[in-house]
Coordinates of C-alpha atoms in Angstrom, one line a residue:
X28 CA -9.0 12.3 -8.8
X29 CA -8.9 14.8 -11.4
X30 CA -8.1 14.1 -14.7
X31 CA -4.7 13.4 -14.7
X32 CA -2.0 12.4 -17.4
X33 CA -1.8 8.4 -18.0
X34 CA 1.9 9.0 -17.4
X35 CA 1.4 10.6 -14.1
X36 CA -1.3 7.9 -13.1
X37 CA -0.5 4.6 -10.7
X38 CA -2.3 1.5 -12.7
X39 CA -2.5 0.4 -9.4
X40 CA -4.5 3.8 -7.7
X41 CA -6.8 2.8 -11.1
X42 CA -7.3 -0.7 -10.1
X43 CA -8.0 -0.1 -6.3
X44 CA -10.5 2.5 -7.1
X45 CA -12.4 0.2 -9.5
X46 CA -12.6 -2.6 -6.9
X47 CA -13.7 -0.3 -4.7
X48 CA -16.1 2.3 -6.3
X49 CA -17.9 -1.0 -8.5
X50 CA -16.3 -4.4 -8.6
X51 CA -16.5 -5.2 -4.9
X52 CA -20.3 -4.5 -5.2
X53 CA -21.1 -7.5 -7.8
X54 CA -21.4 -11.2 -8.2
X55 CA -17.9 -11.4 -9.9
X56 CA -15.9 -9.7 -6.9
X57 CA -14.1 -12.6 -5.8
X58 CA -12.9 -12.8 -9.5
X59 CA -11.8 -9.2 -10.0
X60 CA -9.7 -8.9 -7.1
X61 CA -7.6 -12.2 -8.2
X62 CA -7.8 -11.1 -11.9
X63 CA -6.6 -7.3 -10.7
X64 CA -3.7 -9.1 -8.5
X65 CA -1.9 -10.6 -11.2
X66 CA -2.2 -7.1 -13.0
X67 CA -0.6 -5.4 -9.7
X68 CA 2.2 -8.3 -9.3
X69 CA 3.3 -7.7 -13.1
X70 CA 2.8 -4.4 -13.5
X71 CA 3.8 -3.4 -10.4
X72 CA 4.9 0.2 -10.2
X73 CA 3.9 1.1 -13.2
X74 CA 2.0 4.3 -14.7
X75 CA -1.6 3.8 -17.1
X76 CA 0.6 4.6 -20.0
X77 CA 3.5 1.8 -19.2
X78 CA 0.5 -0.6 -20.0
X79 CA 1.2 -0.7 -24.0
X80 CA 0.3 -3.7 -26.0
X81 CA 4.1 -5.0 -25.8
X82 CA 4.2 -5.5 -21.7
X83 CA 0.4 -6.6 -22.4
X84 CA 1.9 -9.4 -24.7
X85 CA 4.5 -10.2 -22.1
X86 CA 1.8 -10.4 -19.0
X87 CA 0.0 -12.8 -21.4
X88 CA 2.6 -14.7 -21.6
X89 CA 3.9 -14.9 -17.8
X90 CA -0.3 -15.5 -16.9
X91 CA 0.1 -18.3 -19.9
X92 CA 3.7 -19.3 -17.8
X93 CA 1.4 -19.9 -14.4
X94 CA -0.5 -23.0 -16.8
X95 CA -3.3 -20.7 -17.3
X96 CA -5.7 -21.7 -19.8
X97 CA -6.6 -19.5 -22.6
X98 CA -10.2 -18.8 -21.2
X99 CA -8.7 -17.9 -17.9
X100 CA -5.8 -15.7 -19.6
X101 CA -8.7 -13.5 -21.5
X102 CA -11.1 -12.9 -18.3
X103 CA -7.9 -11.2 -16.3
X104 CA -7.2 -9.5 -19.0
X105 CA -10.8 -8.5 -19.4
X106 CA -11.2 -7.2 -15.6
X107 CA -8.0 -4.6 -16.5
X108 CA -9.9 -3.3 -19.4
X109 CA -13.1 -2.5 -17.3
X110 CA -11.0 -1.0 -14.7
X111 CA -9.1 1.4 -17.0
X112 CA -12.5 2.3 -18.9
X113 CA -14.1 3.3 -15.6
X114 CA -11.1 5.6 -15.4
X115 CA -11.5 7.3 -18.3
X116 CA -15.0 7.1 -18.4
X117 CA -15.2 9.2 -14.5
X118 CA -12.4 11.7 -15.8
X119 CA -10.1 10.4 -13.7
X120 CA -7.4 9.9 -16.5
X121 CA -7.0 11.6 -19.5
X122 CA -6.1 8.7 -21.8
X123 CA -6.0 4.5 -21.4
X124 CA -4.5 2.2 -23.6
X125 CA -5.9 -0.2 -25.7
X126 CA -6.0 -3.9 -23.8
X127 CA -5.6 -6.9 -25.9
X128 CA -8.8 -8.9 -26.0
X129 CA -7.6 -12.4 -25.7
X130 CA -8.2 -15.3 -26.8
X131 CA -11.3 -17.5 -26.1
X132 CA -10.6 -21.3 -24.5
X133 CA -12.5 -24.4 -26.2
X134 CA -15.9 -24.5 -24.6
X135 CA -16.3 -27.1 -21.9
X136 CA -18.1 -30.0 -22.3
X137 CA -18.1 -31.3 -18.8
X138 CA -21.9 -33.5 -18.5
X139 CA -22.0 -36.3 -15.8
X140 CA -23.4 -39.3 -16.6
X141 CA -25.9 -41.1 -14.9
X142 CA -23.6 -43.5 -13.0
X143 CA -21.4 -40.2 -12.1
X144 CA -25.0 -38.0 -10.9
X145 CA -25.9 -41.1 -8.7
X146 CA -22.6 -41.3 -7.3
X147 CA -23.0 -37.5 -6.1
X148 CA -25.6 -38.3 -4.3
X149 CA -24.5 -41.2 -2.6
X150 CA -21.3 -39.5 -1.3
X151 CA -23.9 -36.2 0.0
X152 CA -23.4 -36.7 3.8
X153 CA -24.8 -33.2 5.1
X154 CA -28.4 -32.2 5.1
X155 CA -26.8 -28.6 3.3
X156 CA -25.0 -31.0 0.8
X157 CA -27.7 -33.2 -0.2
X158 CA -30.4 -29.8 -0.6
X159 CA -27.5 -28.2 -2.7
X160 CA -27.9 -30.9 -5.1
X161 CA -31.6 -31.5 -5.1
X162 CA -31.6 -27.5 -5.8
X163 CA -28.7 -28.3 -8.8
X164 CA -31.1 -30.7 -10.3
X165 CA -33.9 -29.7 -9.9
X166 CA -33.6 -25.9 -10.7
X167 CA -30.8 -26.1 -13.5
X168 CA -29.4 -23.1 -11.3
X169 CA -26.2 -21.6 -11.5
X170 CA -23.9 -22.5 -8.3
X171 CA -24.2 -18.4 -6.8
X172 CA -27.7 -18.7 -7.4
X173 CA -28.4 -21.7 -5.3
X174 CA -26.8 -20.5 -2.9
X175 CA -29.2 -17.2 -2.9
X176 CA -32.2 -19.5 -3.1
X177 CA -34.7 -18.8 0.5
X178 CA -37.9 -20.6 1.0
X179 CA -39.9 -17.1 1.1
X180 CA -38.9 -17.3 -2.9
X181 CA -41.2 -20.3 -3.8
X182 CA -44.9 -20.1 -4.7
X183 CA -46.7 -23.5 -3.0
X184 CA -49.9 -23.0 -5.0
X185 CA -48.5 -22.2 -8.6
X186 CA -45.4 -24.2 -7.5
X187 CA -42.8 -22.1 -9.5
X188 CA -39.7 -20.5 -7.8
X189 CA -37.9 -17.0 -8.4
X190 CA -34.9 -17.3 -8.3
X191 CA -34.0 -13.3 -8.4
X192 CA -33.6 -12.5 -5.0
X193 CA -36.1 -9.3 -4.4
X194 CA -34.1 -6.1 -4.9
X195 CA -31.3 -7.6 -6.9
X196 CA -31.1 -6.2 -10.3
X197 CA -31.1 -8.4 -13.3
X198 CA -27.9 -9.1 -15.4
X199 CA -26.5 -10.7 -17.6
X200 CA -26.7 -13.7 -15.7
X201 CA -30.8 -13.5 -15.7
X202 CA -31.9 -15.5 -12.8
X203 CA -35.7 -16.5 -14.6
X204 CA -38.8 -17.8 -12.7
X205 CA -38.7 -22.0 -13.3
X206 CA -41.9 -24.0 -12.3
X207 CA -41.1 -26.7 -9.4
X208 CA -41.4 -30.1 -10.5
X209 CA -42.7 -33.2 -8.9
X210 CA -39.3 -34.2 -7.2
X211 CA -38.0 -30.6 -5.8
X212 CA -41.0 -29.8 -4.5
X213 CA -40.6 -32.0 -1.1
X214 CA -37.5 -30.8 -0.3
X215 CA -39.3 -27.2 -0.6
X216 CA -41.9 -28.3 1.4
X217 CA -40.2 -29.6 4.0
X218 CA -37.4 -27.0 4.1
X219 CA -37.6 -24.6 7.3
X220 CA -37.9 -21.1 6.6
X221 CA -34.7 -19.0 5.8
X222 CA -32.0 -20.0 3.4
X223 CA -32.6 -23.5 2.0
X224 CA -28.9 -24.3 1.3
X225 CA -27.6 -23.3 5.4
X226 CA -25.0 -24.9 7.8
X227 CA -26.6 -24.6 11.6
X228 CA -29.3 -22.2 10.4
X229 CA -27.0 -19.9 8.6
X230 CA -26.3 -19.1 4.5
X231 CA -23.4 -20.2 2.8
X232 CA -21.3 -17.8 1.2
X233 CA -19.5 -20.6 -0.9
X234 CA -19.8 -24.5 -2.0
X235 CA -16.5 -25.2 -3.3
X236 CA -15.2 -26.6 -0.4
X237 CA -18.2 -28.8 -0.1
X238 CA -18.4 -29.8 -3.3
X239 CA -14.4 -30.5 -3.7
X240 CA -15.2 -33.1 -0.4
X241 CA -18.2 -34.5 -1.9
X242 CA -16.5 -35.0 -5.7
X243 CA -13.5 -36.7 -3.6
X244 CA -16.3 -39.0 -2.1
X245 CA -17.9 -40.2 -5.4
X246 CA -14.1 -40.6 -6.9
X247 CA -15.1 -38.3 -10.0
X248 CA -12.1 -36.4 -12.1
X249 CA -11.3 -33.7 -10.3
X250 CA -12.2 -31.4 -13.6
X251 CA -15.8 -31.5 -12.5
X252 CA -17.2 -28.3 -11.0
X253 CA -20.2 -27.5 -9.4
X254 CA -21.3 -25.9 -12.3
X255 CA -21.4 -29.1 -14.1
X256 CA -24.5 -30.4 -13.1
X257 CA -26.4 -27.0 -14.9
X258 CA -24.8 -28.3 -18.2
X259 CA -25.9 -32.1 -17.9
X260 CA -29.4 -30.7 -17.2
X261 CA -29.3 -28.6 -19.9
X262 CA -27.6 -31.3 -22.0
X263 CA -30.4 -33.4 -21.0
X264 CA -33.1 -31.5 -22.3
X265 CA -31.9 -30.9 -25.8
X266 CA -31.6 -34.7 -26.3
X267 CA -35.2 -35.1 -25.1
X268 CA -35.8 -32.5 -27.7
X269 CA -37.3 -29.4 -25.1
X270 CA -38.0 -26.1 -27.6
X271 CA -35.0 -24.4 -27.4
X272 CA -36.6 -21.5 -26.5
X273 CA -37.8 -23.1 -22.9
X274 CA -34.4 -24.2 -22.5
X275 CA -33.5 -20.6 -22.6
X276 CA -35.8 -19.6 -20.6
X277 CA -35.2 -22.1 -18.1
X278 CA -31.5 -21.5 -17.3
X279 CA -32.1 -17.8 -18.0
X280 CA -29.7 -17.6 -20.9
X281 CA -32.6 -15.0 -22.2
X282 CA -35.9 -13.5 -21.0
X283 CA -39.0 -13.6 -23.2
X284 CA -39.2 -9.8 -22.5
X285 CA -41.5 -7.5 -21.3
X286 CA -45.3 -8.5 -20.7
X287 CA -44.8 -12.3 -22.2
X288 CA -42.1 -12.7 -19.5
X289 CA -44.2 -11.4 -16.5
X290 CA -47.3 -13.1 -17.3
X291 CA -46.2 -16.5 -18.9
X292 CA -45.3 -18.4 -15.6
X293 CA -49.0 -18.3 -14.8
X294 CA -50.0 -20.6 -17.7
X295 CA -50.6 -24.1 -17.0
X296 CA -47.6 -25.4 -19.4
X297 CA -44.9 -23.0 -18.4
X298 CA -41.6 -24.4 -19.3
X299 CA -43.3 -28.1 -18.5
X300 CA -41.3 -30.2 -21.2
X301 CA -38.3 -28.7 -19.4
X302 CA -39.6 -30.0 -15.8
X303 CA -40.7 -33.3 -17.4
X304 CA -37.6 -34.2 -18.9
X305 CA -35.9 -33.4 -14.8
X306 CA -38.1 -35.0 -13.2
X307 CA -37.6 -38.0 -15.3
X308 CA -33.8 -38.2 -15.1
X309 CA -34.4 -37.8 -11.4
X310 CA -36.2 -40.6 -11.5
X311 CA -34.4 -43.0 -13.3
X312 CA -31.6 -41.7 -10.1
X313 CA -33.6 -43.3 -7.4
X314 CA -33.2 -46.9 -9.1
X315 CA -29.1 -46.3 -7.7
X316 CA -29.8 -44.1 -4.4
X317 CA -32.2 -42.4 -1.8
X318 CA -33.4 -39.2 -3.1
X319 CA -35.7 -38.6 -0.8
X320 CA -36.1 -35.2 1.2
X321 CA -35.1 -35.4 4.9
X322 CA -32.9 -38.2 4.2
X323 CA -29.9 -38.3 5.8
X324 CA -27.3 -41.2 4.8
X325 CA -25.4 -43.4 7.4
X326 CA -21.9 -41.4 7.5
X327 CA -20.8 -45.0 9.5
X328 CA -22.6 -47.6 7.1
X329 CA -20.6 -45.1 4.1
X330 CA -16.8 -45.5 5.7
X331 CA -16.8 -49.7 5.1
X332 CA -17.9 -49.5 1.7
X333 CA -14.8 -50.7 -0.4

């Protein structure tokens, strides 16, 4: 493409090239070709310039008429921008027009309480299942990240664990080096080499399904994501008062920076409050269930519990 006149320019020819040429090559693919859908269904036909702030307003509020949440209305609108900026940006199209921003949703404040964690893992029936969680807890991870996790990544003697896979580039969602605390570091240990979260040997490319099965199990709401467990960790260490600081490093919400980032997982205390304050909610889990690497629970005894 040359740069052509927004009026002459398919939004959809715009939105097929970004998936293609960028989005399709990121974390967030799955979510930029649904988010780019629901621009082609509305919008469909339609030149860059027909996008004006008016039919904007009236996709917001057919999104808004699917029971969209606010959140959810302002990252579909957000994947548009990006694709009509790369556009512009390559010279592909002489002009875009301005995309309304959206408007945030009320943070959520989803964080499982100790009856609800213990449930979890009573209702983990699969070896994959029960490592998923012991990787949840134990890391603070985010859900893609886990997912990532090999055991080539740990370090046995210092006992920490990258969790940046090696040749994937840091984003925004910083994937940090966490030290491996007292109760992960079985399940490390005894974890065969290759992907630690696997079904028959092989990675898993999603948990949702898992973890819709597993929720079902434990009879939580079904508003409770996967993602959960990262804030009840994190929700965990601020009321055992961790710096916050180590609590950002932790979950990767920001890197020390330079040299101090790169050398400070070699000191004796790196992020330890952090690890303490897991490994003693994990403990205070194995007075309600087995948390024990290599256990697997009876699927039969499970089925005549009322």
């Amino acid at each position: 493409m040359g740069k052509q006149e927004a009026h002459e320019t398919s939004l959809e020819m715009v939105f097929v090239r970004y998936y293609q040429q960028h989005a399709e090559l990121t974390e967030s693919a799955e979510m930029a070709r649904v988010a780019l859908g629901y621009w082609s269904d509305f919008f469909a036909g339609a030149m860059v310039a027909e996008a004006t702030p008016q039919r904007q307003r009236e996709f917001i509020g057919w999104l808004k008429g699917k029971g969209f949440s606010d959140g959810y209305v302002k990252r579909i609108l957000t994947v548009g921008k990006a694709a009509l900026n790369r556009a512009w940006k390559e010279g592909e199209v002489d002009t875009v027009p301005y995309v309304i921003p959206g408007q945030d949703g009320p943070p959520r404040d989803a964080v499982l309480t100790v009856a609800q964690s213990a449930a979890l893992w009573r209702a983990a029936e699969l070896p994959h299942e029960r490592m998923y969680l012991a990787l949840a807890f134990g890391l603070a991870s985010r859900p893609e990240t886990i997912l990532d996790l090999r055991r080539g990544f740990v370090d046995f003697d210092r006992r920490i664990i990258d969790t940046n896979p090696p040749g994937r580039r840091q984003t925004r969602k910083y994937r940090p080096v966490v030290p491996v605390g007292a109760f992960l570091l079985p399940w490390l240990v005894q974890a065969p080499d290759g992907p630690l979260v696997a079904w028959r040997g092989k990675p898993i490319e999603s948990f949702k399904t898992a973890w819709r099965k597993m929720r079902d199990r434990a009879r939580l709401p079904a508003y409770y994501v996967a993602k959960d467990i990262r804030h009840t960790m994190a929700t965990e260490m601020r009321s055992k008062n961790v710096p916050e600081a180590e609590i950002d490093g932790f979950l990767g919400h920001k890197a020390y920076g330079g040299v101090t980032e790169v050398y400070a997982k070699y000191r004796p205390d790196f992020r330890s409050q952090a690890v303490a304050v897991i490994d003693g909610y994990m403990e205070g889990l194995r007075a309600s269930c087995v948390l024990d690497a290599g256990y697997v629970p009876d699927r039969k005894a499970r089925k005549k519990e009322p």
